[in-house]
């Protein structure tokens, strides 16, 4: 089974802090993604990566950056956290060598910015 | 702007009946279509995926795709109370692109 692990289930930070959300997958997947999920807005793509050190903006990248130094790890960075970034953050991964494979999600990180 | 539309519900179905969930999408370039189930407070869990027009069956679940009508559906036969959840429809053009999700349909199976 695919295992996508997010470092924290719950996180509370203060406005203006630099926040790191970590995600690790154990299936040697090329593709990794960060989404946020908000009531009434659904799941929205923030950033994705298709290879080490490669990154692409998703639909809502403003206020975020990412890092992919190793294939198994994809980090989401909130440079200066704001209250409107309070959300559920979901990491996903998929392989790309066999056509359109589905994405597999981690358990999510519920982030509160005070 | 890529959009995926789902009826938010709640959709209430008696136990043992067929639950029918529908989804339409705007991007004609979409190639892959996914159904995820999400329980409250949990992350999405893959139920089905479909790439070609027609039906695809897996146990009690059947996914149906009509690219000409830009329509995807999920049928759940012999519905169980444990099927009560939010069902998310997601589409992608493929390659390394991310998914575009609908906002989900809240399904309630009544015992």
XYZ file of N, CA and C in Angstrom:
675
model
N 0.828 -1.203 0.000
C 0.000 0.000 0.000
C 0.863 1.253 0.000
N 0.359 2.278 -0.682
C 1.041 3.566 -0.701
C 0.931 4.215 0.665
N 2.050 4.759 1.135
C 2.030 5.458 2.417
C 2.509 6.880 2.206
N 1.610 7.840 2.454
C 1.966 9.248 2.416
C 1.829 9.774 3.836
N 2.925 10.266 4.367
C 2.953 10.670 5.772
C 3.159 12.169 5.887
N 2.245 12.812 6.593
C 2.394 14.227 6.889
C 2.852 14.366 8.339
N 3.781 15.265 8.569
C 4.509 15.293 9.842
C 3.633 15.616 11.036
N 2.581 16.406 10.849
C 1.736 16.784 11.977
C 0.273 16.637 11.604
N -0.553 16.181 12.558
C -2.001 16.149 12.307
C -2.643 17.488 12.654
N -2.119 18.110 13.714
C -2.625 19.405 14.146
C -1.440 20.325 14.418
N -1.610 21.603 14.038
C -0.524 22.567 14.219
C -1.151 23.921 14.503
N -0.627 24.613 15.501
C -1.090 25.971 15.822
C 0.108 26.897 15.757
N -0.003 27.950 14.972
C 1.078 28.923 14.800
C 0.513 30.329 14.915
N 1.423 31.289 15.007
C 1.009 32.678 15.154
C 1.218 33.434 13.851
N 0.438 34.475 13.669
C 0.547 35.345 12.503
C 1.983 35.837 12.353
N 2.489 35.780 11.128
C 3.835 36.255 10.847
C 4.917 35.198 10.962
N 4.599 34.062 11.560
C 5.594 32.995 11.683
C 5.849 32.341 10.333
N 7.023 31.763 10.180
C 7.347 30.929 9.022
C 6.978 29.499 9.392
N 6.147 28.879 8.572
C 5.604 27.561 8.904
C 6.034 26.553 7.845
N 6.456 25.389 8.313
C 6.862 24.309 7.416
C 5.919 23.121 7.613
N 5.339 22.657 6.522
C 4.560 21.425 6.537
C 5.312 20.394 5.714
N 5.531 19.231 6.328
C 6.349 18.208 5.686
C 5.507 17.029 5.222
N 5.919 16.455 4.104
C 5.222 15.294 3.550
C 6.254 14.323 2.997
N 6.094 13.058 3.337
C 7.018 12.021 2.872
C 6.208 10.858 2.310
N 6.635 10.352 1.155
C 5.999 9.160 0.579
C 7.046 8.075 0.389
N 6.591 6.831 0.490
C 7.539 5.710 0.512
C 7.457 4.841 -0.728
N 6.824 5.341 -1.804
C 6.616 4.505 -2.989
C 7.404 4.992 -4.199
N 8.398 5.832 -3.996
C 9.242 6.300 -5.092
C 8.431 7.018 -6.176
N 7.383 7.716 -5.769
C 6.536 8.427 -6.723
C 7.220 9.678 -7.230
N 7.034 9.957 -8.524
C 7.647 11.139 -9.129
C 6.866 12.412 -8.793
N 5.579 12.291 -8.759
C 4.678 13.435 -8.637
C 4.213 13.633 -7.198
N 4.307 14.870 -6.700
C 3.759 15.162 -5.367
C 3.001 16.474 -5.415
N 2.016 16.607 -4.511
C 1.080 17.721 -4.577
C 0.763 18.238 -3.164
N 0.449 19.526 -3.107
C -0.121 20.113 -1.897
C -1.458 20.767 -2.243
N -2.487 20.417 -1.445
C -3.816 21.002 -1.552
C -4.193 21.602 -0.201
N -5.146 22.515 -0.250
C -5.807 22.924 0.975
C -7.304 22.708 0.787
N -7.975 22.411 1.910
C -9.408 22.137 1.859
C -10.124 23.027 2.848
N -11.101 23.775 2.345
C -11.862 24.703 3.166
C -13.357 24.472 2.958
N -14.158 24.604 4.006
C -15.614 24.434 3.870
C -16.175 25.368 2.806
N -16.979 24.797 1.928
C -17.607 25.602 0.882
C -16.727 25.866 -0.325
N -15.430 25.602 -0.202
C -14.505 25.855 -1.315
C -13.907 24.567 -1.858
N -13.990 23.501 -1.089
C -13.466 22.225 -1.551
C -11.954 22.170 -1.496
N -11.405 21.227 -2.228
C -9.960 21.026 -2.308
C -9.394 21.868 -3.442
N -8.338 22.618 -3.154
C -7.709 23.459 -4.167
C -6.212 23.207 -4.188
N -5.663 23.155 -5.398
C -4.257 22.828 -5.586
C -3.382 24.049 -5.349
N -2.372 23.894 -4.489
C -1.468 25.006 -4.162
C -0.207 24.938 -5.038
N 0.503 23.832 -4.951
C 1.731 23.599 -5.724
C 1.825 22.110 -6.020
N 2.590 21.793 -7.073
C 2.925 20.403 -7.306
C 4.335 20.297 -7.851
N 4.833 19.076 -7.819
C 6.211 18.821 -8.267
C 6.219 17.516 -9.048
N 6.925 17.507 -10.169
C 6.993 16.286 -10.968
C 8.378 15.651 -10.942
N 9.303 16.264 -10.187
C 10.637 15.682 -10.062
C 11.392 16.447 -8.973
N 12.494 15.897 -8.571
C 13.319 16.564 -7.563
C 13.722 17.951 -8.071
N 13.596 18.929 -7.180
C 13.935 20.329 -7.448
C 13.033 20.989 -8.493
N 12.019 20.295 -8.961
C 11.083 20.888 -9.910
C 9.788 21.218 -9.177
N 9.190 22.356 -9.524
C 7.936 22.744 -8.893
C 7.109 23.545 -9.877
N 5.791 23.432 -9.711
C 4.854 24.161 -10.551
C 3.772 24.769 -9.671
N 3.332 25.972 -10.006
C 2.239 26.597 -9.277
C 0.923 25.925 -9.634
N 0.108 25.787 -8.609
C -1.242 25.298 -8.817
C -2.202 26.466 -8.976
N -3.392 26.307 -8.451
C -4.432 27.325 -8.625
C -4.343 28.466 -7.609
N -3.765 28.192 -6.435
C -3.725 29.212 -5.371
C -2.349 29.259 -4.714
N -1.278 29.610 -5.437
C 0.062 29.562 -4.865
C 0.436 30.771 -3.997
N -0.354 31.819 -4.024
C 0.033 33.064 -3.344
C 0.189 32.828 -1.838
N 1.307 33.295 -1.299
C 1.568 33.157 0.129
C 2.260 31.864 0.517
N 2.528 31.015 -0.483
C 3.154 29.714 -0.232
C 4.392 29.542 -1.108
N 5.297 28.694 -0.646
C 6.375 28.196 -1.483
C 6.560 26.720 -1.152
N 7.368 26.031 -1.959
C 7.584 24.603 -1.737
C 9.057 24.282 -1.932
N 9.414 23.106 -1.444
C 10.776 22.621 -1.602
C 10.734 21.121 -1.831
N 11.511 20.669 -2.827
C 11.632 19.228 -3.071
C 13.103 18.923 -3.354
N 13.826 18.693 -2.278
C 15.259 18.400 -2.358
C 15.518 16.905 -2.553
N 14.583 16.080 -2.089
C 14.687 14.636 -2.271
C 13.379 14.119 -2.849
N 13.450 13.017 -3.568
C 12.274 12.502 -4.269
C 11.135 12.177 -3.312
N 11.450 11.678 -2.141
C 10.411 11.217 -1.243
C 9.783 12.329 -0.400
N 10.348 13.516 -0.405
C 9.919 14.564 0.523
C 9.509 15.827 -0.220
N 8.348 16.374 0.164
C 7.837 17.594 -0.460
C 7.328 18.493 0.662
N 7.920 19.667 0.788
C 7.607 20.561 1.897
C 6.824 21.769 1.400
N 5.846 22.147 2.180
C 5.076 23.368 1.920
C 5.497 24.405 2.947
N 5.780 25.633 2.483
C 6.279 26.683 3.359
C 5.340 27.882 3.304
N 4.913 28.315 4.473
C 4.176 29.564 4.588
C 5.181 30.600 5.063
N 5.576 31.499 4.183
C 6.671 32.424 4.468
C 6.357 33.341 5.645
N 5.125 33.823 5.715
C 4.682 34.689 6.816
C 3.200 34.397 7.019
N 2.935 33.507 7.955
C 1.591 32.962 8.112
C 0.560 34.061 8.386
N -0.607 33.890 7.783
C -1.715 34.819 8.030
C -2.957 34.012 8.403
N -3.917 34.684 9.031
C -5.099 33.968 9.534
C -5.898 33.313 8.413
N -5.836 33.879 7.192
C -6.598 33.273 6.092
C -5.923 32.006 5.549
N -4.815 31.623 6.138
C -4.177 30.358 5.784
C -4.535 29.244 6.772
N -5.414 29.552 7.704
C -5.975 28.508 8.561
C -6.798 27.567 7.695
N -6.446 26.282 7.701
C -7.079 25.350 6.774
C -6.615 23.926 7.078
N -7.225 22.967 6.359
C -6.721 21.597 6.320
C -5.812 21.492 5.102
N -4.591 21.031 5.323
C -3.629 20.881 4.230
C -3.405 19.397 3.955
N -3.519 19.052 2.680
C -3.412 17.662 2.268
C -2.298 17.506 1.251
N -1.439 16.523 1.501
C -0.374 16.161 0.581
C -0.796 14.913 -0.177
N -0.389 14.795 -1.431
C -0.693 13.608 -2.217
C 0.494 13.267 -3.090
N 0.550 12.011 -3.515
C 1.601 11.607 -4.449
C 1.039 10.616 -5.459
N 1.734 10.485 -6.583
C 1.329 9.512 -7.598
C 2.551 9.168 -8.434
N 2.518 8.004 -9.056
C 3.565 7.673 -10.005
C 3.119 8.151 -11.376
N 4.086 8.389 -12.259
C 3.763 8.908 -13.583
C 4.274 8.018 -14.709
N 4.855 6.887 -14.357
C 5.435 6.055 -15.407
C 4.452 5.079 -16.023
N 3.211 5.070 -15.534
C 2.219 4.134 -16.085
C 0.929 4.882 -16.381
N 1.039 5.978 -17.165
C -0.169 6.687 -17.542
C -0.775 7.443 -16.388
N -2.075 7.571 -16.414
C -2.768 8.438 -15.469
C -3.106 7.718 -14.171
N -2.118 7.522 -13.361
C -2.320 6.857 -12.085
C -2.993 7.795 -11.084
N -3.792 7.248 -10.159
C -4.478 8.102 -9.182
C -3.517 8.646 -8.132
N -3.949 9.712 -7.502
C -3.207 10.302 -6.399
C -3.638 9.643 -5.078
N -2.658 9.523 -4.193
C -2.918 8.973 -2.869
C -2.609 10.055 -1.838
N -3.509 10.221 -0.882
C -3.421 11.316 0.063
C -2.864 10.891 1.416
N -2.171 11.825 2.057
C -1.815 11.671 3.456
C -3.016 11.973 4.346
N -2.818 11.893 5.661
C -3.921 12.077 6.606
C -4.313 13.538 6.798
N -3.481 14.463 6.316
C -3.811 15.878 6.427
C -3.210 16.530 7.668
N -2.978 17.830 7.555
C -2.544 18.649 8.689
C -3.553 19.769 8.867
N -4.157 19.803 10.053
C -5.109 20.885 10.336
C -4.320 22.025 10.976
N -4.140 23.103 10.235
C -3.306 24.230 10.645
C -4.184 25.392 11.084
N -3.902 25.901 12.266
C -4.592 27.086 12.778
C -3.576 28.204 12.950
N -3.879 29.360 12.371
C -3.020 30.531 12.508
C -3.752 31.544 13.403
N -3.144 31.854 14.533
C -3.803 32.741 15.507
C -3.275 34.178 15.412
N -11.051 28.726 -17.014
C -11.225 28.281 -15.636
C -11.816 26.874 -15.622
N -11.062 25.922 -15.089
C -11.541 24.554 -15.019
C -12.501 24.421 -13.850
N -13.679 23.845 -14.114
C -14.673 23.700 -13.063
C -15.225 22.282 -13.052
N -15.506 21.826 -11.844
C -16.149 20.526 -11.642
C -17.342 20.771 -10.728
N -18.517 20.391 -11.204
C -19.743 20.684 -10.479
C -20.376 19.409 -9.930
N -20.747 19.479 -8.668
C -21.467 18.391 -8.016
C -22.601 18.980 -7.191
N -23.700 18.246 -7.084
C -24.763 18.629 -6.177
C -24.280 18.389 -4.749
N -24.350 19.427 -3.913
C -23.775 19.307 -2.566
C -24.565 18.387 -1.650
N -25.885 18.177 -1.975
C -26.718 17.339 -1.133
C -27.176 18.091 0.108
N -27.564 17.363 1.176
C -27.340 15.929 1.301
C -28.278 15.081 0.447
N -27.720 13.968 -0.035
C -28.488 12.983 -0.765
C -28.786 11.844 0.198
N -30.068 11.596 0.436
C -30.473 10.582 1.402
C -31.019 9.365 0.669
N -30.460 8.193 0.967
C -30.817 6.951 0.267
C -31.079 5.866 1.304
N -32.134 5.077 1.154
C -32.371 3.982 2.120
C -31.316 2.890 1.978
N -31.027 2.261 3.081
C -30.093 1.136 3.078
C -30.558 0.064 2.103
N -29.609 -0.459 1.310
C -29.910 -1.498 0.332
C -30.271 -0.971 -1.040
N -30.553 0.318 -1.160
C -30.912 0.917 -2.445
C -29.659 1.328 -3.213
N -29.866 1.818 -4.437
C -28.755 2.315 -5.256
C -28.603 3.820 -5.047
N -27.396 4.236 -4.730
C -27.088 5.661 -4.629
C -26.444 6.108 -5.931
N -26.918 7.218 -6.476
C -26.404 7.729 -7.752
C -25.845 9.130 -7.543
N -24.541 9.274 -7.810
C -23.850 10.547 -7.614
C -23.379 11.052 -8.970
N -23.570 12.333 -9.210
C -23.283 12.889 -10.526
C -22.266 14.028 -10.467
N -21.619 14.248 -11.598
C -20.556 15.243 -11.673
C -20.449 15.714 -13.125
N -20.343 17.020 -13.338
C -20.048 17.547 -14.663
C -18.772 18.374 -14.595
N -18.063 18.451 -15.721
C -16.796 19.177 -15.748
C -16.749 20.067 -16.980
N -15.962 21.120 -16.899
C -15.958 22.110 -17.976
C -14.807 21.942 -18.970
N -13.695 21.345 -18.521
C -12.501 21.268 -19.365
C -12.582 20.065 -20.299
N -12.762 20.331 -21.593
C -12.888 19.233 -22.559
C -11.583 18.452 -22.736
N -10.492 19.045 -22.269
C -9.205 18.346 -22.343
C -8.991 17.345 -21.216
N -9.936 17.204 -20.324
C -9.800 16.264 -19.210
C -9.730 14.842 -19.722
N -8.802 14.072 -19.148
C -8.566 12.716 -19.630
C -8.805 11.645 -18.573
N -8.684 12.023 -17.317
C -8.797 11.031 -16.242
C -9.773 11.543 -15.196
N -10.539 10.592 -14.633
C -11.655 10.978 -13.774
C -11.650 10.069 -12.547
N -11.804 10.674 -11.387
C -11.629 9.942 -10.136
C -12.793 10.231 -9.195
N -13.135 9.241 -8.420
C -14.076 9.399 -7.317
C -13.350 9.077 -6.014
N -13.423 10.024 -5.081
C -12.859 9.839 -3.753
C -13.984 9.901 -2.729
N -13.826 9.137 -1.673
C -14.745 9.176 -0.535
C -14.023 9.832 0.631
N -14.721 10.723 1.316
C -14.100 11.406 2.445
C -15.052 11.382 3.640
N -14.611 10.720 4.692
C -15.347 10.764 5.951
C -14.968 12.043 6.687
N -15.865 12.501 7.546
C -15.657 13.745 8.279
C -14.348 13.705 9.069
N -13.503 14.708 8.869
C -12.244 14.796 9.599
C -11.132 13.923 9.052
N -11.407 13.201 7.954
C -10.407 12.311 7.358
C -9.988 12.825 5.996
N -8.936 12.221 5.456
C -8.474 12.614 4.126
C -9.224 11.811 3.052
N -9.212 12.283 1.806
C -9.912 11.560 0.728
C -9.294 10.196 0.465
N -10.166 9.252 0.174
C -9.763 7.870 -0.091
C -10.262 7.506 -1.488
N -9.383 6.996 -2.345
C -9.760 6.660 -3.719
C -10.771 5.509 -3.750
N -11.866 5.722 -4.502
C -12.883 4.678 -4.692
C -12.762 4.067 -6.077
N -12.764 4.938 -7.094
C -12.776 4.460 -8.480
C -12.040 5.467 -9.348
N -11.515 4.993 -10.484
C -11.045 5.904 -11.515
C -11.442 5.341 -12.866
N -11.640 6.224 -13.836
C -12.100 5.817 -15.158
C -11.484 6.742 -16.187
N -11.061 6.176 -17.314
C -10.402 6.953 -18.357
C -11.177 6.927 -19.669
N -11.977 5.852 -19.894
C -12.637 5.675 -21.189
C -14.143 5.800 -21.055
N -14.779 6.207 -22.114
C -16.237 6.284 -22.121
C -16.854 4.924 -21.800
N -17.968 4.967 -21.057
C -18.654 3.733 -20.716
C -18.680 3.512 -19.223
N -18.815 2.257 -18.848
C -18.939 1.877 -17.444
C -17.711 1.103 -16.981
N -17.401 1.289 -15.698
C -16.355 0.494 -15.063
C -16.873 0.066 -13.700
N -16.829 -1.244 -13.467
C -17.404 -1.790 -12.237
C -16.309 -2.325 -11.327
N -16.503 -2.103 -10.015
C -15.590 -2.657 -9.011
C -16.404 -2.947 -7.773
N -16.783 -4.208 -7.605
C -17.612 -4.585 -6.465
C -18.967 -3.904 -6.522
N -19.323 -3.193 -5.466
C -20.627 -2.503 -5.436
C -20.618 -1.159 -6.165
N -19.460 -0.755 -6.647
C -19.317 0.562 -7.259
C -19.225 0.449 -8.789
N -19.911 1.380 -9.472
C -19.799 1.504 -10.922
C -19.583 2.962 -11.265
N -18.513 3.237 -11.998
C -18.275 4.579 -12.513
C -18.712 4.624 -13.965
N -19.323 5.740 -14.359
C -19.788 5.905 -15.734
C -19.224 7.216 -16.276
N -18.749 7.176 -17.506
C -18.148 8.357 -18.122
C -18.756 8.599 -19.490
N -19.122 9.855 -19.736
C -19.601 10.279 -21.057
C -18.865 11.562 -21.395
N -17.792 11.451 -22.176
C -16.960 12.620 -22.477
C -17.698 13.618 -23.366
N -18.554 13.146 -24.242
C -19.284 14.068 -25.114
C -20.184 14.989 -24.298
N -20.780 14.452 -23.250
C -21.648 15.236 -22.369
C -20.889 15.824 -21.187
N -19.598 15.493 -21.057
C -18.745 15.987 -19.957
C -19.392 15.642 -18.615
N -19.658 14.384 -18.463
C -20.452 13.894 -17.336
C -19.837 12.611 -16.802
N -19.730 12.575 -15.471
C -19.210 11.387 -14.781
C -20.188 11.047 -13.665
N -20.412 9.779 -13.446
C -21.286 9.408 -12.345
C -20.709 8.224 -11.579
N -21.203 8.065 -10.364
C -20.822 6.933 -9.517
C -22.100 6.312 -8.974
N -22.261 5.021 -9.199
C -23.388 4.281 -8.643
C -22.875 3.378 -7.527
N -23.595 3.383 -6.421
C -23.268 2.494 -5.307
C -24.466 1.584 -5.100
N -24.256 0.294 -5.359
C -25.354 -0.680 -5.189
C -25.368 -1.205 -3.772
N -26.556 -1.666 -3.344
C -26.697 -2.246 -2.000
C -26.065 -1.313 -0.958
N -26.509 -0.077 -0.948
C -25.913 0.949 -0.075
C -25.942 0.524 1.390
N -24.831 0.795 2.083
C -24.682 0.470 3.494
C -24.509 1.756 4.306
N -24.880 1.737 5.577
C -24.659 2.931 6.416
C -23.207 3.403 6.391
N -22.269 2.473 6.240
C -20.849 2.847 6.200
C -20.486 3.605 4.930
N -21.391 3.634 3.935
C -21.151 4.429 2.728
C -21.472 5.909 2.948
N -22.059 6.237 4.077
C -22.369 7.634 4.387
C -21.066 8.419 4.497
N -20.919 9.414 3.631
C -19.673 10.182 3.542
C -19.875 11.282 2.501
N -18.847 12.072 2.289
C -18.838 13.031 1.180
C -18.051 12.418 0.032
N -18.633 12.454 -1.155
C -17.995 11.877 -2.336
C -17.502 13.008 -3.238
N -16.214 12.959 -3.534
C -15.555 13.994 -4.318
C -15.270 13.479 -5.715
N -15.685 14.253 -6.696
C -15.347 13.977 -8.092
C -14.112 14.812 -8.437
N -13.154 14.225 -9.149
C -11.933 14.945 -9.506
C -11.538 14.603 -10.933
N -11.019 15.605 -11.653
C -10.628 15.377 -13.044
C -9.243 15.972 -13.272
N -8.566 15.477 -14.301
C -7.265 16.015 -14.666
C -7.021 15.812 -16.154
N -6.185 16.661 -16.720
C -5.753 16.472 -18.104
C -4.727 15.363 -18.219
N -4.141 15.000 -17.068
C -3.158 13.941 -17.076
C -1.753 14.500 -17.017
N -0.786 13.649 -17.345
C 0.602 14.040 -17.201
C 0.920 14.263 -15.741
N 1.639 15.341 -15.447
C 2.006 15.625 -14.060
C 1.036 16.594 -13.394
N -0.038 16.971 -14.081
C -0.959 17.976 -13.554
C -1.698 17.488 -12.318
N -2.096 18.453 -11.488
C -2.904 18.134 -10.327
C -4.353 17.895 -10.700
N -5.143 17.573 -9.672
C -6.565 17.316 -9.850
C -7.367 18.584 -9.627
N -8.473 18.702 -10.364
C -9.479 19.715 -10.069
C -10.655 18.998 -9.445
N -11.004 19.407 -8.245
C -12.055 18.733 -7.483
C -13.368 19.483 -7.536
N -14.465 18.728 -7.520
C -15.748 19.296 -7.175
C -15.819 19.489 -5.670
N -16.863 20.157 -5.215
C -16.980 20.441 -3.786
C -17.570 19.278 -3.004
N -17.993 18.260 -3.720
C -18.442 17.050 -3.057
C -19.943 16.968 -2.843
N -20.423 15.723 -2.809
C -21.821 15.425 -2.489
C -21.866 14.670 -1.169
N -22.654 15.193 -0.233
C -22.804 14.542 1.059
C -23.891 13.470 0.952
N -23.490 12.216 1.106
C -24.407 11.078 0.981
C -24.739 10.539 2.361
N -26.041 10.327 2.606
C -26.505 9.739 3.862
C -27.275 8.473 3.539
N -26.842 7.348 4.088
C -27.556 6.081 3.912
C -28.372 5.847 5.175
N -29.663 5.793 4.995
C -30.565 5.670 6.149
C -30.835 4.202 6.453
N -30.530 3.748 7.694
C -30.770 2.336 8.047
C -32.261 2.007 8.024
